[in-house]
Amino acid sequence: MKKTGLIVLMLVMVLSVVVAGGAKEKTPGAKKIFMSSAYYTAPYGAPLQEAVREKAKELGYSVQIVDGEENADKQLSQFKAAVADGYDALIYWPGDQASSPPLVEYLDSTKLPWVAVNTVVDDSVLDLVPCMVASDEVEIGRWLGRLVLQYFDENPSSSKNMIYIEGSPGSSYTENVTIGVMEILKGTDVNILNDHQYAEYDPSKAMAIMEDMLTKFGNRIDIVVAQDGGMFQGAYSAIQAAGYAGKFGLFCQGQDLIVKEKLLDGELYASVAQDPFREGALSVEMLDKIIKGEAVDKWVPTPTGPIWAADVDDYSWF
Amino acid sequence: MIKSLPSRKRVVTFIIENAVSVFLVGFVIFMVFTKRSFSTWDNIVNIINESSIYGIAACAMTVVVISGEFDLSASSIFGWSTVLFTICCNTIGVLGAFIVTLLCGALFGAFNGFLVAKVKMPAFVVTLGTMIAIRGLAYVVTKAQPINTNNPTLKAISQIHIGDISIIPMVYLAVIILFVWFLRYTKFGRDIYATGGNYEVARLSGINVVFSKFIVFTMLGAAAALAAIMYGVRIKAGWAPYGQDLSLHCITATIIGGTSMLGGNGGVHKTVIGVILLAVLFNALTLLGVSGSMQKFIRGLVLITVIMLDAVVAKRKKE
């Protein structure tokens, strides 16, 4: 009987949490924005979504953000539920390019104001997107490449050996950043020691990869480039544990707090900006313009460029 | 008073033993009165569509659980199958893609079944290994790239509707009928219950327990591939990471439905209720404006509640 009572209590809890959770984000009378985020739990997702909430509140909208779990089918269902519920505007963060066409076609068919954010949609449906707020991912890669060359100009070395740690295989972000890096380094004497090494944006995987690279190449390494701050953190831990701290040039992309700390310590040569706060806020600003019938650019790039230790106060960190 | 006590007890027993259905009905009534958009036809169609794809695999997962096993690799077979189906749609056409994908899924399932049933390896170890290997294979074949298809036949199939219902729920309904018939009305179906209930007793009574276990894994492989084909019909794309939550979702729906993880009892009709409950819950949480983080918490809470309920029912039956 005690167990039955506990179960009844839990069912009541579920219902009350549902009701309480639902009541939390509503602003009476405000227009409602719905966002499905494919990368809800990713480190980059949290600040982006927080910025969406803050900017929406500032502009007088109520907003609901749900986890699309990198599942296009789930995101499609979420948007259909939102449209059935009378939401006024939509924000779509795609999981990948290939699965985006049915979603873009559906969003277009709703005739509601909407924007895509962060991940570029498939070329076949690009024309249907009213506005896309996303980084120029290739340009981020180019900046990483330029920083590598600048480092070797400032620190001449007989060898120019580089370890390059990438994100997730098949992710458009990973691929595009790599395209940018290779575009700049092609034809130079910088030598990438490893074939593709994917740490999947996981610091512990980046640490394991770096340990392997240190075992294999040791002192032959001149610089290490990681595609984001989390993977840099993992790689740095391996470098430090092996006693190589301060012996390599280190680069990454990102605005994590660990990046800021390492920039200020002088252990990180430079980072490349990709601001989730700016990206999230821009997506709501563009959506607001579309709602008001104002013209917007098809592609609004999130600003990027190098971040040096002296500039850290000019950027937001998460 | 004397008469009312037993009837009250019967009602309580009925509610506890059918708690998931009672909760589902209660929750639906709550939603109908709380959110007008919940009971709109568009939203009902959306819930049906949402539950159908993973529901197909959940039917077969139920059979595996009834046999006393479980399978972690169904999610990877799904991911691989989305890749294979999309590649084949772009090369040999939809019919060829359908056959090749289904056969390949069944083959992977048969491999699991062989190792578990014949070699007597633990299902956890076998399916954990194949889960990693099959997804790895999908990454290798696609060079880790997501792929999509513009096959016109596939597009035409995706546009087939009866009323507002697409072809996917129809396939799901056919799969439900097939599995319910198989488990209830065939000797082989009853053998699976016996195998899951008590393996040794079933073996000694002449049931081919090895074949029973082999075939349930094969069926799950084929069902995961069929679910992936339906995903292809809806999304027209394939990628190795797709469906990573499929195995967990299917096992959750099976447990919520009331099929015991210990094997030997349960049924596909129960899992259908579990699948609907999950779909209604996800949909309702979105309609109620619950944030993504809170949705995860509530889903976990529901699962714990149902497992506790399952334990209470099992204890009562034992007493």
XYZ file of C-alpha atoms in Angstrom:
637
model
C 0.000 0.000 0.000
C 2.946 2.281 0.749
C 4.246 1.671 -2.774
C 0.841 2.434 -4.292
C 0.771 5.694 -2.358
C 4.236 6.545 -3.618
C 3.188 5.843 -7.193
C 0.108 8.060 -6.854
C 2.388 10.743 -5.420
C 4.758 10.426 -8.380
C 1.892 10.635 -10.880
C 0.695 13.798 -9.145
C 4.278 15.075 -9.310
C 4.430 14.400 -13.059
C 1.209 16.297 -13.660
C 2.162 19.213 -11.427
C 5.620 19.450 -13.016
C 3.968 19.449 -16.450
C 1.612 22.236 -15.454
C 4.308 24.214 -13.632
C 6.810 23.726 -16.457
C 4.265 24.862 -18.990
C 3.367 27.958 -17.067
C 6.955 29.103 -16.725
C 7.793 30.621 -20.099
C 4.531 32.308 -20.993
C 4.034 36.050 -21.219
C 0.324 36.918 -21.486
C -0.612 38.651 -24.723
C 2.862 38.347 -26.217
C 3.458 36.819 -29.632
C 4.803 33.314 -29.301
C 8.059 32.076 -30.825
C 8.811 28.358 -31.038
C 12.343 27.044 -31.480
C 13.421 23.472 -32.149
C 17.095 23.081 -31.403
C 18.880 20.029 -32.776
C 21.813 20.629 -30.438
C 19.925 21.599 -27.304
C 22.406 20.012 -24.923
C 25.619 20.894 -26.810
C 27.982 23.317 -25.030
C 27.381 25.854 -27.815
C 23.602 25.337 -27.561
C 23.093 26.537 -24.006
C 24.373 30.135 -24.476
C 22.728 30.414 -27.900
C 19.367 29.375 -26.490
C 19.812 31.657 -23.485
C 20.436 34.554 -25.869
C 17.267 33.648 -27.803
C 15.260 33.757 -24.566
C 16.770 37.076 -23.468
C 16.396 38.808 -26.833
C 12.832 37.500 -27.236
C 11.922 38.834 -23.797
C 13.553 42.169 -24.622
C 11.508 42.453 -27.817
C 8.269 41.434 -26.102
C 7.895 37.854 -27.291
C 7.336 34.692 -25.298
C 9.478 31.789 -26.422
C 9.508 28.023 -26.089
C 12.647 26.051 -26.943
C 12.552 22.268 -27.278
C 15.206 19.608 -27.851
C 15.167 18.248 -31.395
C 17.740 15.615 -30.383
C 19.431 15.767 -33.832
C 16.383 13.943 -35.188
C 14.752 15.574 -38.215
C 11.607 13.473 -37.806
C 11.223 14.630 -34.218
C 11.845 18.255 -35.197
C 9.198 17.998 -37.924
C 6.675 16.696 -35.377
C 7.610 19.435 -32.935
C 7.038 22.141 -35.525
C 3.711 20.603 -36.526
C 2.612 20.578 -32.884
C 3.703 24.206 -32.515
C 1.809 25.272 -35.635
C -1.290 23.409 -34.390
C -0.919 25.284 -31.121
C -0.936 28.659 -32.860
C 2.648 29.826 -32.465
C 3.339 33.038 -34.363
C 6.931 32.504 -35.483
C 9.483 29.710 -35.659
C 13.248 29.240 -35.273
C 14.834 26.134 -36.785
C 18.268 24.856 -35.752
C 18.897 21.949 -38.147
C 20.822 18.859 -37.127
C 22.434 18.338 -40.523
C 22.090 19.544 -44.080
C 20.871 16.329 -45.698
C 17.735 15.932 -43.598
C 16.745 19.600 -43.743
C 14.684 19.684 -47.019
C 11.417 18.195 -45.657
C 11.550 20.532 -42.681
C 12.325 23.609 -44.753
C 9.511 22.700 -47.168
C 7.126 22.289 -44.240
C 8.180 25.548 -42.582
C 7.787 27.325 -45.905
C 4.298 25.844 -46.318
C 3.142 27.241 -42.950
C 3.492 30.814 -44.277
C 4.624 31.787 -40.770
C 7.675 33.980 -40.198
C 10.709 31.790 -39.517
C 14.499 31.774 -39.538
C 17.163 29.072 -39.599
C 20.066 29.345 -37.213
C 23.612 27.968 -36.910
C 23.585 25.023 -39.338
C 23.341 25.742 -43.051
C 20.411 23.973 -44.757
C 20.675 21.843 -47.893
C 21.380 23.737 -51.135
C 18.206 22.330 -52.740
C 15.987 24.319 -50.350
C 18.203 27.314 -49.665
C 15.900 29.593 -51.657
C 12.965 28.759 -49.372
C 14.727 30.036 -46.256
C 13.659 33.629 -45.463
C 16.767 34.270 -43.384
C 19.650 32.165 -42.149
C 21.729 33.311 -39.196
C 24.935 31.305 -39.241
C 28.678 31.664 -39.088
C 30.742 31.566 -42.209
C 32.207 28.236 -41.156
C 34.747 28.171 -43.981
C 35.920 31.634 -42.923
C 36.429 30.347 -39.360
C 38.684 27.668 -40.860
C 40.506 30.249 -42.944
C 41.208 32.290 -39.814
C 42.637 29.212 -38.087
C 44.867 28.668 -41.140
C 45.980 32.318 -41.187
C 46.835 32.177 -37.475
C 48.964 29.076 -38.039
C 50.964 30.871 -40.734
C 51.288 33.981 -38.567
C 52.578 31.824 -35.686
C 55.317 30.318 -37.851
C 56.258 33.785 -39.101
C 56.724 34.908 -35.519
C 58.289 31.618 -34.349
C 60.502 30.351 -37.184
C 61.102 26.607 -37.034
C 62.920 24.132 -39.244
C 59.848 21.896 -39.191
C 56.225 23.046 -39.344
C 54.434 20.012 -38.020
C 50.814 20.330 -36.959
C 48.305 18.109 -35.136
C 44.747 18.870 -36.191
C 41.802 17.679 -34.038
C 38.396 17.837 -35.721
C 34.812 17.687 -34.425
C 32.308 15.119 -35.681
C 32.600 13.178 -38.923
C 29.965 14.335 -41.382
C 29.025 17.459 -39.436
C 28.812 20.368 -41.871
C 30.552 22.593 -39.333
C 33.499 20.210 -39.008
C 33.771 19.760 -42.759
C 33.517 23.459 -43.584
C 36.070 24.567 -40.999
C 38.461 21.946 -42.380
C 37.869 23.228 -45.915
C 38.844 26.725 -44.728
C 41.957 25.502 -42.901
C 43.127 23.478 -45.909
C 42.428 26.357 -48.307
C 44.935 28.542 -46.444
C 47.536 25.848 -45.692
C 47.517 24.286 -49.159
C 50.808 24.928 -50.928
C 52.596 26.029 -47.743
C 55.220 23.934 -45.976
C 52.972 23.287 -42.963
C 52.745 19.529 -42.507
C 49.697 17.960 -40.863
C 51.053 14.872 -39.118
C 47.796 13.039 -38.573
C 44.983 11.887 -40.836
C 41.463 12.951 -39.766
C 41.141 12.594 -35.993
C 37.573 13.173 -34.804
C 37.060 13.913 -31.103
C 33.319 14.557 -31.629
C 33.542 17.765 -29.570
C 34.261 15.592 -26.532
C 37.178 16.784 -24.336
C 37.927 13.241 -23.111
C 38.154 11.923 -26.685
C 40.378 14.864 -27.633
C 42.597 14.013 -24.662
C 42.889 10.379 -25.791
C 43.727 11.439 -29.351
C 46.360 13.888 -28.120
C 47.927 11.231 -25.874
C 48.239 8.947 -28.905
C 49.727 11.745 -31.001
C 52.250 12.605 -28.285
C 53.271 8.952 -28.047
C 53.667 8.731 -31.802
C 55.217 12.118 -32.650
C 56.413 13.636 -29.335
C 58.924 16.440 -29.936
C 58.250 16.495 -33.669
C 55.001 18.399 -33.006
C 55.222 22.189 -33.422
C 51.594 23.244 -33.137
C 48.207 21.795 -32.153
C 44.929 23.049 -33.607
C 41.542 22.025 -32.166
C 38.213 22.880 -33.737
C 36.645 24.056 -30.491
C 37.443 25.054 -26.933
C 36.215 21.833 -25.317
C 38.491 19.687 -27.489
C 41.329 22.137 -26.891
C 40.809 21.642 -23.153
C 41.120 17.847 -23.562
C 44.180 18.120 -25.770
C 45.792 20.601 -23.404
C 45.293 18.241 -20.445
C 47.191 15.522 -22.344
C 49.957 17.953 -23.321
C 50.304 19.166 -19.734
C 50.303 15.628 -18.284
C 53.041 14.583 -20.702
C 55.191 17.565 -19.694
C 54.954 19.364 -23.043
C 53.095 22.456 -21.786
C 54.571 25.617 -23.293
C 56.479 23.720 -25.973
C 53.839 23.832 -28.729
C 51.842 26.604 -30.311
C 48.168 26.018 -29.472
C 45.123 27.256 -31.385
C 41.412 26.682 -31.296
C 38.096 28.171 -32.226
C 35.576 29.195 -29.611
C 34.640 31.413 -26.733
C 34.543 28.967 -23.837
C 35.778 30.237 -20.476
C 38.670 27.775 -20.593
C 39.782 29.413 -23.847
C 39.682 32.819 -22.201
C 41.713 31.537 -19.260
C 44.363 29.946 -21.488
C 44.564 33.059 -23.677
C 45.198 35.201 -20.599
C 47.763 32.679 -19.323
C 49.585 32.951 -22.632
C 49.271 29.221 -23.214
C 46.887 29.603 -26.134
C 48.301 31.572 -29.073
C 44.880 32.733 -30.300
C 41.277 31.695 -30.737
C 38.764 32.358 -33.509
C 35.449 33.936 -32.579
C 32.092 32.277 -33.029
C 29.719 33.954 -30.625
C 26.669 31.897 -29.609
C 25.181 34.857 -27.740
C 25.377 37.045 -30.838
C 24.052 34.247 -33.040
C 21.052 33.600 -30.782
C 20.242 37.285 -30.414
C 20.618 37.894 -34.154
C 18.185 35.094 -34.966
C 15.465 36.751 -32.849
C 16.288 40.202 -34.231
C 15.930 38.924 -37.794
C 12.712 37.083 -36.919
C 11.342 40.259 -35.372
C 12.075 42.136 -38.611
C 10.323 39.448 -40.674
C 7.295 39.575 -38.356
C 7.156 43.350 -38.827
C 7.416 42.968 -42.605
C 10.854 44.527 -42.832
C 13.423 43.332 -45.365
C 16.206 41.048 -44.136
C 19.259 39.572 -45.798
C 19.008 35.930 -46.835
C 22.173 35.170 -44.919
C 23.187 37.074 -41.808
C 26.665 35.859 -40.866
C 27.696 35.700 -37.230
C 30.833 37.849 -36.933
C 34.116 35.962 -36.769
C 37.839 36.784 -36.536
C 40.859 36.193 -34.314
C 40.708 36.728 -30.557
C 43.962 37.675 -28.831
C 44.694 37.836 -25.136
C 44.475 41.640 -25.258
C 40.965 41.514 -26.753
C 39.217 39.099 -24.377
C 37.097 41.815 -22.770
C 35.560 42.642 -26.144
C 33.861 39.226 -26.319
C 31.208 37.264 -24.407
C 32.381 34.014 -22.809
C 30.465 30.943 -21.707
C -20.775 -2.420 2.980
C -19.814 -6.059 2.820
C -20.666 -6.128 -0.880
C -18.968 -2.846 -1.714
C -15.560 -3.809 -0.360
C -14.751 -6.487 -2.915
C -16.018 -4.331 -5.779
C -13.903 -1.419 -4.524
C -10.948 -3.741 -4.324
C -11.664 -4.911 -7.860
C -11.677 -1.314 -9.099
C -8.378 -0.566 -7.334
C -6.863 -3.771 -8.734
C -8.117 -2.904 -12.206
C -6.669 0.600 -11.985
C -3.303 -0.664 -10.769
C -3.069 -3.466 -13.296
C -4.056 -1.145 -16.139
C -2.353 1.889 -14.704
C -0.616 2.907 -17.931
C -3.873 2.877 -19.911
C -5.671 4.641 -17.065
C -2.887 7.237 -16.880
C -3.011 7.663 -20.668
C -6.797 8.181 -20.675
C -6.577 10.542 -17.697
C -3.744 12.496 -19.299
C -5.590 12.778 -22.615
C -8.714 14.060 -20.805
C -6.530 16.530 -18.896
C -4.973 17.731 -22.172
C -8.288 18.020 -23.997
C -9.565 20.399 -21.328
C -6.247 22.217 -20.846
C -5.113 22.738 -24.434
C -7.663 23.132 -27.190
C -4.966 22.578 -29.850
C -4.251 19.110 -28.449
C -7.483 17.634 -29.781
C -7.335 19.253 -33.223
C -7.243 16.804 -36.114
C -3.881 18.136 -37.336
C -2.327 17.452 -33.958
C -3.828 13.970 -33.693
C -2.405 13.132 -37.143
C 0.926 14.544 -35.972
C 0.919 12.243 -32.905
C 0.059 9.232 -35.080
C 2.874 10.040 -37.517
C 5.339 10.693 -34.708
C 4.660 7.375 -33.016
C 4.691 5.228 -36.143
C 8.343 5.006 -37.190
C 9.877 3.935 -33.881
C 6.643 2.031 -33.140
C 7.452 -0.423 -35.925
C 10.735 -1.374 -34.259
C 9.091 -1.349 -30.805
C 6.732 -4.166 -31.887
C 9.697 -6.408 -32.684
C 11.608 -5.275 -29.596
C 8.632 -6.488 -27.534
C 8.983 -9.968 -29.020
C 12.701 -9.975 -28.158
C 11.905 -8.879 -24.579
C 9.192 -11.563 -24.263
C 11.825 -14.121 -25.273
C 13.879 -12.973 -22.274
C 16.473 -10.947 -24.204
C 17.008 -7.399 -25.400
C 18.875 -5.744 -28.248
C 20.998 -2.594 -28.137
C 21.996 -2.764 -31.799
C 18.554 -1.965 -33.249
C 19.477 1.742 -33.257
C 22.601 1.082 -35.329
C 20.729 -1.211 -37.729
C 18.304 1.694 -38.135
C 21.134 4.185 -38.807
C 22.841 1.835 -41.261
C 19.544 1.107 -42.989
C 18.788 4.807 -43.555
C 22.163 5.022 -45.293
C 21.698 1.862 -47.349
C 18.140 2.748 -48.346
C 19.157 6.248 -49.467
C 22.149 4.960 -51.449
C 20.014 2.283 -53.118
C 17.237 4.787 -53.909
C 19.866 6.834 -55.744
C 21.198 3.795 -57.646
C 18.830 0.852 -58.072
C 15.460 2.450 -57.362
C 12.935 2.287 -54.550
C 11.796 -1.329 -54.935
C 15.371 -2.633 -55.001
C 16.248 -0.351 -52.091
C 13.309 -1.695 -50.097
C 14.289 -5.345 -50.641
C 18.032 -4.891 -50.114
C 17.566 -2.804 -46.946
C 15.050 -5.196 -45.434
C 17.234 -8.242 -46.179
C 20.333 -6.561 -44.840
C 18.526 -5.608 -41.608
C 17.320 -9.191 -41.215
C 20.872 -10.425 -41.845
C 22.302 -8.230 -39.093
C 19.522 -9.418 -36.776
C 20.249 -13.034 -37.706
C 23.915 -12.490 -36.865
C 22.917 -11.235 -33.397
C 20.494 -14.146 -33.059
C 23.134 -16.695 -34.039
C 25.624 -15.421 -31.452
C 23.020 -15.214 -28.680
C 21.009 -18.379 -29.392
C 23.579 -20.768 -30.815
C 26.933 -19.566 -29.443
C 25.173 -18.687 -26.135
C 26.856 -15.302 -25.765
C 25.097 -12.725 -23.555
C 22.778 -10.482 -25.579
C 24.187 -7.382 -23.882
C 27.730 -8.108 -25.052
C 26.718 -9.235 -28.551
C 24.394 -6.342 -29.308
C 26.755 -3.794 -27.738
C 29.462 -5.019 -30.112
C 27.258 -5.051 -33.192
C 25.819 -1.666 -32.217
C 29.301 -0.136 -32.447
C 30.389 -2.143 -35.499
C 27.281 -1.504 -37.616
C 27.297 2.228 -36.966
C 31.014 2.244 -37.730
C 30.286 0.503 -41.026
C 27.747 3.202 -41.887
C 30.371 5.879 -41.193
C 32.919 4.094 -43.400
C 30.542 3.570 -46.335
C 29.357 7.186 -46.346
C 32.740 8.654 -45.415
C 30.746 10.014 -42.451
C 28.688 12.262 -44.729
C 24.892 12.543 -44.496
C 23.263 11.761 -47.837
C 19.851 12.500 -49.269
C 17.799 11.463 -52.252
C 15.522 13.153 -54.756
C 14.109 9.866 -56.051
C 10.748 10.827 -57.633
C 9.126 7.467 -56.790
C 10.043 7.897 -53.126
C 8.620 11.403 -53.220
C 5.402 10.048 -54.751
C 5.177 7.339 -52.064
C 5.619 9.934 -49.329
C 2.674 11.849 -50.770
C 0.264 8.878 -50.618
C -2.406 9.695 -48.047
C -5.720 8.218 -46.966
C -7.516 11.234 -45.631
C -4.672 13.003 -43.851
C -2.905 9.803 -42.819
C 0.317 9.049 -44.677
C 1.550 5.603 -45.658
C 3.765 5.292 -42.540
C 0.983 4.780 -39.948
C -0.638 2.303 -42.347
C 2.547 0.260 -42.449
C 2.727 0.530 -38.645
C -0.839 -0.762 -38.334
C -0.019 -3.707 -40.608
C 3.061 -4.496 -38.483
C 0.983 -4.380 -35.273
C -1.631 -6.758 -36.723
C 1.093 -9.103 -37.970
C 2.883 -9.264 -34.625
C -0.313 -9.600 -32.554
C -1.426 -12.451 -34.808
C 2.002 -14.038 -34.682
C 2.268 -13.968 -30.887
C -1.332 -14.897 -30.113
C -2.383 -17.315 -32.792
C 0.695 -19.226 -33.910
C 2.423 -22.064 -32.121
C 5.732 -20.351 -32.743
C 4.466 -17.229 -30.967
C 3.485 -19.284 -27.931
C 6.905 -20.972 -28.031
C 8.502 -17.551 -27.642
C 6.482 -16.897 -24.467
C 7.513 -20.308 -23.145
C 11.178 -19.695 -24.008
C 11.149 -16.340 -22.215
C 9.173 -17.681 -19.261
C 11.480 -20.555 -18.429
C 14.192 -21.483 -20.904
C 15.033 -24.881 -19.433
C 11.431 -26.008 -19.021
C 10.677 -24.884 -22.581
C 13.714 -26.772 -23.900
C 12.823 -29.941 -21.987
C 9.254 -29.803 -23.264
C 10.521 -30.020 -26.825
C 10.431 -26.397 -27.905
C 13.248 -25.407 -30.254
C 14.460 -22.618 -27.975
C 17.580 -21.912 -30.024
C 15.523 -21.264 -33.141
C 13.007 -19.180 -31.155
C 15.742 -16.864 -29.910
C 17.446 -16.762 -33.316
C 14.260 -15.751 -35.100
C 13.250 -12.964 -32.693
C 16.561 -11.158 -33.287
C 16.155 -11.648 -37.037
C 12.672 -10.138 -36.866
C 13.963 -7.152 -34.899
C 16.718 -6.554 -37.471
C 14.140 -6.574 -40.266
C 11.748 -4.342 -38.287
C 14.504 -1.820 -37.525
C 15.296 -1.748 -41.254
C 11.604 -1.287 -42.097
C 11.425 1.596 -39.602
C 14.484 3.118 -41.333
C 12.784 2.744 -44.716
C 9.784 4.637 -43.331
C 12.173 7.287 -42.020
C 13.587 7.473 -45.551
C 10.069 7.916 -46.927
C 9.465 10.817 -44.530
C 12.850 12.548 -44.390
C 14.526 11.239 -47.603
C 17.975 11.180 -46.059
C 20.402 8.776 -44.452
C 23.228 9.229 -41.990
C 25.043 6.944 -39.559
C 24.008 8.805 -36.378
C 20.273 8.716 -37.195
C 18.113 6.802 -34.727
C 20.653 6.747 -31.907
C 17.823 6.764 -29.349
C 15.782 4.041 -31.078
C 16.764 1.071 -28.899
C 16.179 3.002 -25.699
C 12.890 4.386 -26.967
C 11.652 0.911 -27.961
C 12.680 -0.666 -24.658
C 11.047 2.233 -22.760
C 7.787 1.826 -24.713
C 7.877 -1.921 -24.111
C 8.373 -1.545 -20.345
C 5.841 1.281 -20.060
C 3.362 -0.882 -21.946
C 3.715 -3.569 -19.307
C 5.916 -6.236 -20.844
C 8.239 -7.526 -18.168
C 11.990 -7.291 -18.795
C 12.246 -10.771 -17.273
C 10.486 -12.247 -20.298
C 7.629 -14.686 -20.678
C 4.764 -12.216 -20.616
C 3.511 -9.026 -22.214
C 2.333 -8.294 -25.702
C 2.615 -6.048 -28.712
C -0.820 -4.519 -28.001
C 0.590 -3.326 -24.653
C 3.641 -1.811 -26.320
C 1.375 0.073 -28.728
C -0.139 1.777 -25.671
C 3.384 2.510 -24.412
C 4.334 4.005 -27.789
C 1.162 6.133 -27.851
C 1.742 7.264 -24.265
C 5.276 8.408 -25.082
C 4.113 10.207 -28.237
C 1.197 11.871 -26.410
C 3.506 12.862 -23.571
C 6.156 14.392 -25.894
C 3.473 16.199 -27.862
C 1.657 17.427 -24.750
C 4.839 18.693 -23.131
C 5.585 20.713 -26.247
C 2.030 22.078 -26.400
C 2.127 22.971 -22.709
C 5.225 25.066 -23.326
C 7.542 22.883 -21.266
C 11.210 23.592 -22.039
C 13.522 20.939 -23.472
C 15.394 20.396 -20.206
C 12.207 19.936 -18.191
C 10.870 17.521 -20.842
C 13.824 15.205 -20.241
C 13.205 15.274 -16.490
C 9.511 14.483 -16.876
C 10.198 11.625 -19.286
C 12.550 10.063 -16.739
C 10.003 10.569 -13.975
C 7.291 8.808 -15.977
C 9.590 5.877 -16.696
C 10.500 5.449 -13.011
C 6.830 5.661 -12.022
C 5.822 3.000 -14.510
C 8.638 0.662 -13.495
C 7.560 1.013 -9.865
C 4.016 0.276 -10.905
C 5.218 -2.811 -12.761
C 6.924 -3.996 -9.572
C 3.753 -3.456 -7.526
C 1.614 -5.375 -10.022
C 4.138 -8.228 -10.128
C 4.189 -8.421 -6.323
C 0.376 -8.428 -6.103
C 0.149 -11.202 -8.674
C 2.719 -13.224 -6.776
C 0.763 -12.798 -3.525
